[in-house]
Short mmCIF file of C-alpha atoms and ligand atoms in Angstrom, two decimals:
data_model
loop_
_atom_site.label_atom_id
_atom_site.label_comp_id
_atom_site.label_asym_id
_atom_site.label_seq_id
_atom_site.Cartn_x
_atom_site.Cartn_y
_atom_site.Cartn_z
CA UNK A 1 17.74 18.76 0.88
CA UNK A 2 19.28 15.33 1.37
CA UNK A 3 18.42 13.40 4.50
CA UNK A 4 21.05 11.27 6.16
CA UNK A 5 19.15 8.12 5.24
CA UNK A 6 19.40 9.05 1.55
CA UNK A 7 23.16 9.59 1.65
CA UNK A 8 25.33 7.27 -0.33
CA UNK A 9 26.94 4.71 1.92
CA UNK A 10 29.33 2.50 0.02
CA UNK A 11 29.16 -1.19 0.62
CA UNK A 12 32.75 -2.31 1.11
CA UNK A 13 32.04 -6.00 0.71
CA UNK A 14 30.23 -6.05 -2.58
CA UNK A 15 30.40 -4.10 -5.75
CA UNK A 16 27.40 -2.07 -6.74
CA UNK A 17 26.14 -0.23 -9.77
CA UNK A 18 24.13 2.93 -9.29
CA UNK A 19 22.05 4.11 -12.25
CA UNK A 20 22.37 7.89 -12.53
CA UNK A 21 20.58 8.25 -15.83
CA UNK A 22 18.18 5.84 -17.52
CA UNK A 23 16.82 8.17 -20.21
CA UNK A 24 17.73 8.74 -23.84
CA UNK A 25 19.30 11.87 -25.36
CA UNK A 26 15.89 13.60 -25.15
CA UNK A 27 15.56 13.00 -21.40
CA UNK A 28 12.31 11.07 -22.03
CA UNK A 29 9.79 11.63 -19.21
CA UNK A 30 12.35 13.85 -17.46
CA UNK A 31 14.86 11.03 -17.03
CA UNK A 32 18.56 11.82 -16.87
CA UNK A 33 21.01 10.96 -19.63
CA UNK A 34 23.41 8.01 -19.62
CA UNK A 35 25.66 7.61 -16.57
CA UNK A 36 26.28 4.64 -14.29
CA UNK A 37 28.41 4.77 -11.17
CA UNK A 38 30.19 1.55 -10.31
CA UNK A 39 31.76 1.03 -6.93
CA UNK A 40 34.09 -1.93 -6.56
CA UNK A 41 36.13 -2.93 -3.53
CA UNK A 42 39.10 -1.02 -5.00
CA UNK A 43 37.82 1.88 -7.04
CA UNK A 44 34.88 3.98 -8.19
CA UNK A 45 34.26 4.59 -11.85
CA UNK A 46 31.65 6.06 -14.17
CA UNK A 47 30.34 4.41 -17.28
CA UNK A 48 29.52 7.41 -19.47
CA UNK A 49 28.85 10.93 -18.25
CA UNK A 50 25.78 12.46 -19.91
CA UNK A 51 25.03 16.16 -19.57
CA UNK A 52 22.85 15.61 -16.47
CA UNK A 53 25.40 13.60 -14.46
CA UNK A 54 26.44 16.16 -11.85
CA UNK A 55 22.82 16.92 -10.96
CA UNK A 56 22.10 13.23 -10.65
CA UNK A 57 25.14 12.59 -8.42
CA UNK A 58 24.04 15.39 -6.09
CA UNK A 59 20.41 14.29 -6.04
CA UNK A 60 21.55 10.82 -4.94
CA UNK A 61 23.95 12.20 -2.31
CA UNK A 62 27.03 10.74 -4.00
CA UNK A 63 30.36 12.45 -3.41
CA UNK A 64 31.73 13.08 -6.91
CA UNK A 65 35.31 13.26 -5.65
CA UNK A 66 35.27 9.49 -5.07
CA UNK A 67 35.32 8.91 -8.86
CA UNK A 68 38.73 7.72 -10.08
CA UNK A 69 37.96 6.92 -13.71
CA UNK A 70 35.41 7.68 -16.41
CA UNK A 71 34.90 5.14 -19.18
CA UNK A 72 33.21 6.58 -22.26
CA UNK A 73 31.37 4.41 -24.77
CA UNK A 74 31.25 7.12 -27.46
CA UNK A 75 31.40 10.84 -28.03
CA UNK A 76 27.74 11.84 -28.24
CA UNK A 77 26.64 14.61 -25.89
CA UNK A 78 24.22 12.44 -23.92
CA UNK A 79 27.22 10.23 -23.03
CA UNK A 80 30.05 12.69 -22.38
CA UNK A 81 28.74 16.29 -22.15
CA UNK A 82 28.61 16.06 -18.33
CA UNK A 83 32.40 16.12 -18.08
CA UNK A 84 32.83 19.94 -18.16
CA UNK A 85 30.48 20.28 -15.18
CA UNK A 86 32.39 17.59 -13.31
CA UNK A 87 35.62 19.52 -14.03
CA UNK A 88 33.98 22.70 -12.77
CA UNK A 89 32.89 20.94 -9.58
CA UNK A 90 36.46 19.70 -9.03
CA UNK A 91 37.89 23.10 -9.83
CA UNK A 92 35.79 25.17 -7.42
CA UNK A 93 33.36 23.35 -5.14
CA UNK A 94 35.26 20.26 -4.04
CA UNK A 95 38.84 20.98 -5.10
CA UNK A 96 40.52 17.96 -6.55
CA UNK A 97 44.25 17.32 -6.50
CA UNK A 98 44.54 13.72 -7.55
CA UNK A 99 44.37 12.77 -11.23
CA UNK A 100 41.19 11.83 -13.04
CA UNK A 101 41.50 9.23 -15.77
CA UNK A 102 39.22 9.40 -18.80
CA UNK A 103 39.11 6.43 -21.15
CA UNK A 104 37.27 6.50 -24.43
CA UNK A 105 37.35 5.81 -28.14
CA UNK A 106 39.91 7.44 -30.46
CA UNK A 107 39.60 11.23 -30.40
CA UNK A 108 38.40 11.43 -26.79
CA UNK A 109 41.12 13.76 -25.50
CA UNK A 110 40.57 16.29 -28.30
CA UNK A 111 36.80 16.22 -28.08
CA UNK A 112 36.73 16.61 -24.30
CA UNK A 113 39.22 19.51 -24.48
CA UNK A 114 37.22 21.18 -27.27
CA UNK A 115 33.98 20.76 -25.36
CA UNK A 116 35.42 22.28 -22.21
CA UNK A 117 36.92 25.18 -24.20
CA UNK A 118 33.58 25.82 -25.92
CA UNK A 119 31.75 25.92 -22.60
CA UNK A 120 34.34 27.67 -20.35
CA UNK A 121 36.87 29.34 -22.63
CA UNK A 122 38.32 31.52 -19.87
CA UNK A 123 39.14 28.48 -17.73
CA UNK A 124 40.36 26.30 -20.54
CA UNK A 125 43.36 28.62 -21.05
CA UNK A 126 44.49 28.03 -17.47
CA UNK A 127 46.34 24.98 -16.13
CA UNK A 128 43.98 22.45 -14.54
CA UNK A 129 44.39 22.18 -10.76
CA UNK A 130 44.45 18.38 -11.14
CA UNK A 131 45.85 16.11 -13.80
CA UNK A 132 43.61 14.71 -16.52
CA UNK A 133 44.96 11.44 -17.82
CA UNK A 134 43.62 9.83 -20.95
CA UNK A 135 43.56 6.25 -22.20
CA UNK A 136 42.47 5.54 -25.74
CA UNK A 137 40.23 2.49 -26.01
CA UNK A 138 40.48 0.50 -29.22
CA UNK A 139 38.10 -2.25 -30.29
CA UNK A 140 39.32 -5.71 -29.27
CA UNK A 141 42.28 -4.36 -27.27
CA UNK A 142 41.91 -5.16 -23.59
CA UNK A 143 43.18 -2.38 -21.31
CA UNK A 144 44.19 -2.71 -17.70
CA UNK A 145 43.04 0.53 -16.07
CA UNK A 146 44.13 0.35 -12.44
CA UNK A 147 42.20 -2.59 -10.99
CA UNK A 148 39.79 -2.67 -13.95
CA UNK A 149 40.13 -4.87 -16.98
CA UNK A 150 38.31 -3.11 -19.81
CA UNK A 151 37.32 -5.02 -22.94
CA UNK A 152 36.07 -2.61 -25.62
CA UNK A 153 34.42 -3.80 -28.82
CA UNK A 154 32.96 -1.81 -31.70
CA UNK A 155 29.18 -1.55 -31.86
CA UNK A 156 26.81 -0.40 -34.61
CA UNK A 157 26.00 3.20 -33.85
CA UNK A 158 28.18 5.64 -35.79
CA UNK A 159 29.56 5.35 -39.28
CA UNK A 160 32.80 7.29 -39.16
CA UNK A 161 33.54 7.60 -35.46
CA UNK A 162 33.94 4.57 -33.25
CA UNK A 163 31.25 3.67 -30.72
CA UNK A 164 32.16 1.04 -28.16
CA UNK A 165 30.44 -1.58 -26.08
CA UNK A 166 32.38 -2.13 -22.86
CA UNK A 167 32.89 -5.30 -20.91
CA UNK A 168 34.50 -4.46 -17.58
CA UNK A 169 35.97 -6.93 -15.13
CA UNK A 170 36.86 -6.12 -11.52
CA UNK A 171 37.15 -8.05 -8.26
CA UNK A 172 35.36 -11.26 -9.15
CA UNK A 173 32.69 -9.56 -11.25
CA UNK A 174 32.06 -8.75 -14.90
CA UNK A 175 29.56 -6.31 -16.35
CA UNK A 176 28.65 -5.52 -19.92
CA UNK A 177 27.50 -2.11 -21.10
CA UNK A 178 26.14 -1.89 -24.63
CA UNK A 179 26.64 1.86 -25.06
CA UNK A 180 24.41 2.91 -27.96
CA UNK A 181 24.08 0.30 -30.67
CA UNK A 182 21.92 -1.38 -33.23
CA UNK A 183 21.64 -5.13 -33.07
CA UNK A 184 24.88 -7.07 -33.15
CA UNK A 185 25.56 -10.69 -32.25
CA UNK A 186 28.56 -9.41 -30.30
CA UNK A 187 26.13 -8.56 -27.49
CA UNK A 188 25.39 -12.26 -27.14
CA UNK A 189 29.09 -13.12 -27.20
CA UNK A 190 30.23 -10.53 -24.69
CA UNK A 191 27.34 -11.03 -22.28
CA UNK A 192 28.41 -14.59 -21.49
CA UNK A 193 29.40 -15.01 -17.86
CA UNK A 194 28.51 -11.46 -16.80
CA UNK A 195 26.79 -10.50 -13.56
CA UNK A 196 24.98 -7.58 -15.17
CA UNK A 197 24.22 -6.46 -18.70
CA UNK A 198 23.24 -2.79 -18.98
CA UNK A 199 21.57 -2.71 -22.39
CA UNK A 200 20.26 0.27 -24.29
CA UNK A 201 16.63 0.15 -25.38
CA UNK A 202 15.73 3.38 -27.16
CA UNK A 203 12.70 2.27 -29.10
CA UNK A 204 9.65 0.04 -29.23
CA UNK A 205 7.95 0.43 -32.65
CA UNK A 206 10.81 2.13 -34.44
CA UNK A 207 13.49 -0.18 -35.77
CA UNK A 208 16.83 1.40 -36.63
CA UNK A 209 20.27 0.08 -37.50
CA UNK A 210 21.88 2.38 -34.91
CA UNK A 211 19.73 1.71 -31.82
CA UNK A 212 18.00 -1.21 -30.17
CA UNK A 213 14.26 -1.73 -29.84
CA UNK A 214 12.40 -3.80 -27.26
CA UNK A 215 11.04 -6.52 -29.61
CA UNK A 216 14.58 -7.19 -30.84
CA UNK A 217 15.89 -7.52 -27.30
CA UNK A 218 12.93 -9.67 -26.25
CA UNK A 219 13.53 -12.05 -29.19
CA UNK A 220 17.10 -12.57 -28.03
CA UNK A 221 16.98 -12.14 -24.28
CA UNK A 222 17.30 -15.82 -23.46
CA UNK A 223 20.54 -15.98 -25.40
CA UNK A 224 22.25 -13.41 -23.19
CA UNK A 225 24.53 -15.18 -20.74
CA UNK A 226 24.06 -12.69 -17.94
CA UNK A 227 22.70 -12.98 -14.42
CA UNK A 228 20.71 -9.75 -14.69
CA UNK A 229 19.64 -7.83 -17.76
CA UNK A 230 18.60 -4.21 -17.21
CA UNK A 231 17.27 -2.06 -20.06
CA UNK A 232 18.24 1.59 -20.08
CA UNK A 233 18.63 4.65 -22.38
CA UNK A 234 14.84 4.45 -22.46
CA UNK A 235 12.99 6.51 -25.02
CA UNK A 236 9.39 7.73 -25.07
CA UNK A 237 8.11 4.74 -27.09
CA UNK A 238 9.40 2.30 -24.50
CA UNK A 239 8.11 4.29 -21.53
CA UNK A 240 4.66 4.64 -23.16
CA UNK A 241 4.42 0.83 -23.39
CA UNK A 242 6.08 -0.09 -20.12
CA UNK A 243 3.03 -2.19 -19.14
CA UNK A 244 3.81 -4.54 -22.07
CA UNK A 245 7.46 -4.99 -21.14
CA UNK A 246 8.54 -8.15 -19.39
CA UNK A 247 12.21 -7.34 -18.92
CA UNK A 248 13.62 -5.12 -16.19
CA UNK A 249 13.60 -1.41 -16.96
CA UNK A 250 16.09 0.87 -15.24
CA UNK A 251 15.13 3.92 -13.22
CA UNK A 252 17.37 6.88 -12.41
CA UNK A 253 17.85 5.61 -8.87
CA UNK A 254 18.24 1.88 -9.45
CA UNK A 255 21.02 0.24 -7.45
CA UNK A 256 22.24 -3.21 -8.43
CA UNK A 257 24.34 -5.16 -5.92
CA UNK A 258 26.74 -7.54 -7.60
ZN1 LIG B 1 22.75 7.97 -26.41
ZN1 LIG B 2 24.84 7.89 -29.25
#
């Protein structure tokens, strides 16, 4: 049950970022998968939509129909497998008529359609009761998506498919979202002048080319040109050593006012 005091009350003056999922693909320590709700003065959008997103929205008392746009960093299940449940919600529980825009790397439209068909084949044959609109995001090509200015850049996570980091500008704010990535100097470059950098931090001891680890981030944190650095996509190694971590760790309910 949600009490009135827990209900989501948008702040019309300032933008805010609500963390819906701060865990890795394995839902370390029961944390939800990647999803961040951003409310600006003009629009509401999601950065990624992991499988647990609808549950997290409801737990936080957020009306999912307020979402205009979903920006996807890449097509791994912990970043986009929540979409079919969002569609289901819009189909039956809170009927949606206005379009929903989904922006993501090349192949997004096909993959989202295939995923929905695999999960709800009977529905996927029927016309959607609302329009799904897609925008393909290409590295280094800035897209104007309504009032958002989206700057995608390729990060080091997948070999054949494209994974993106996303720098998003709106109102007078800029945020950077790393998506999933190994170390790249582009994180330093794109973090300059941002209000918030949402940075993945899967590992502590393990060092991989396709994900970030805490020592690597710590080594470089003073080079990030951001007002606030928040580590997310937290794996079990990081959570087990949280008492040794001097940078801010996300929680599933963190709200950042911009
Ligand atoms: Zn991931
Ligand atoms: Zn991934």
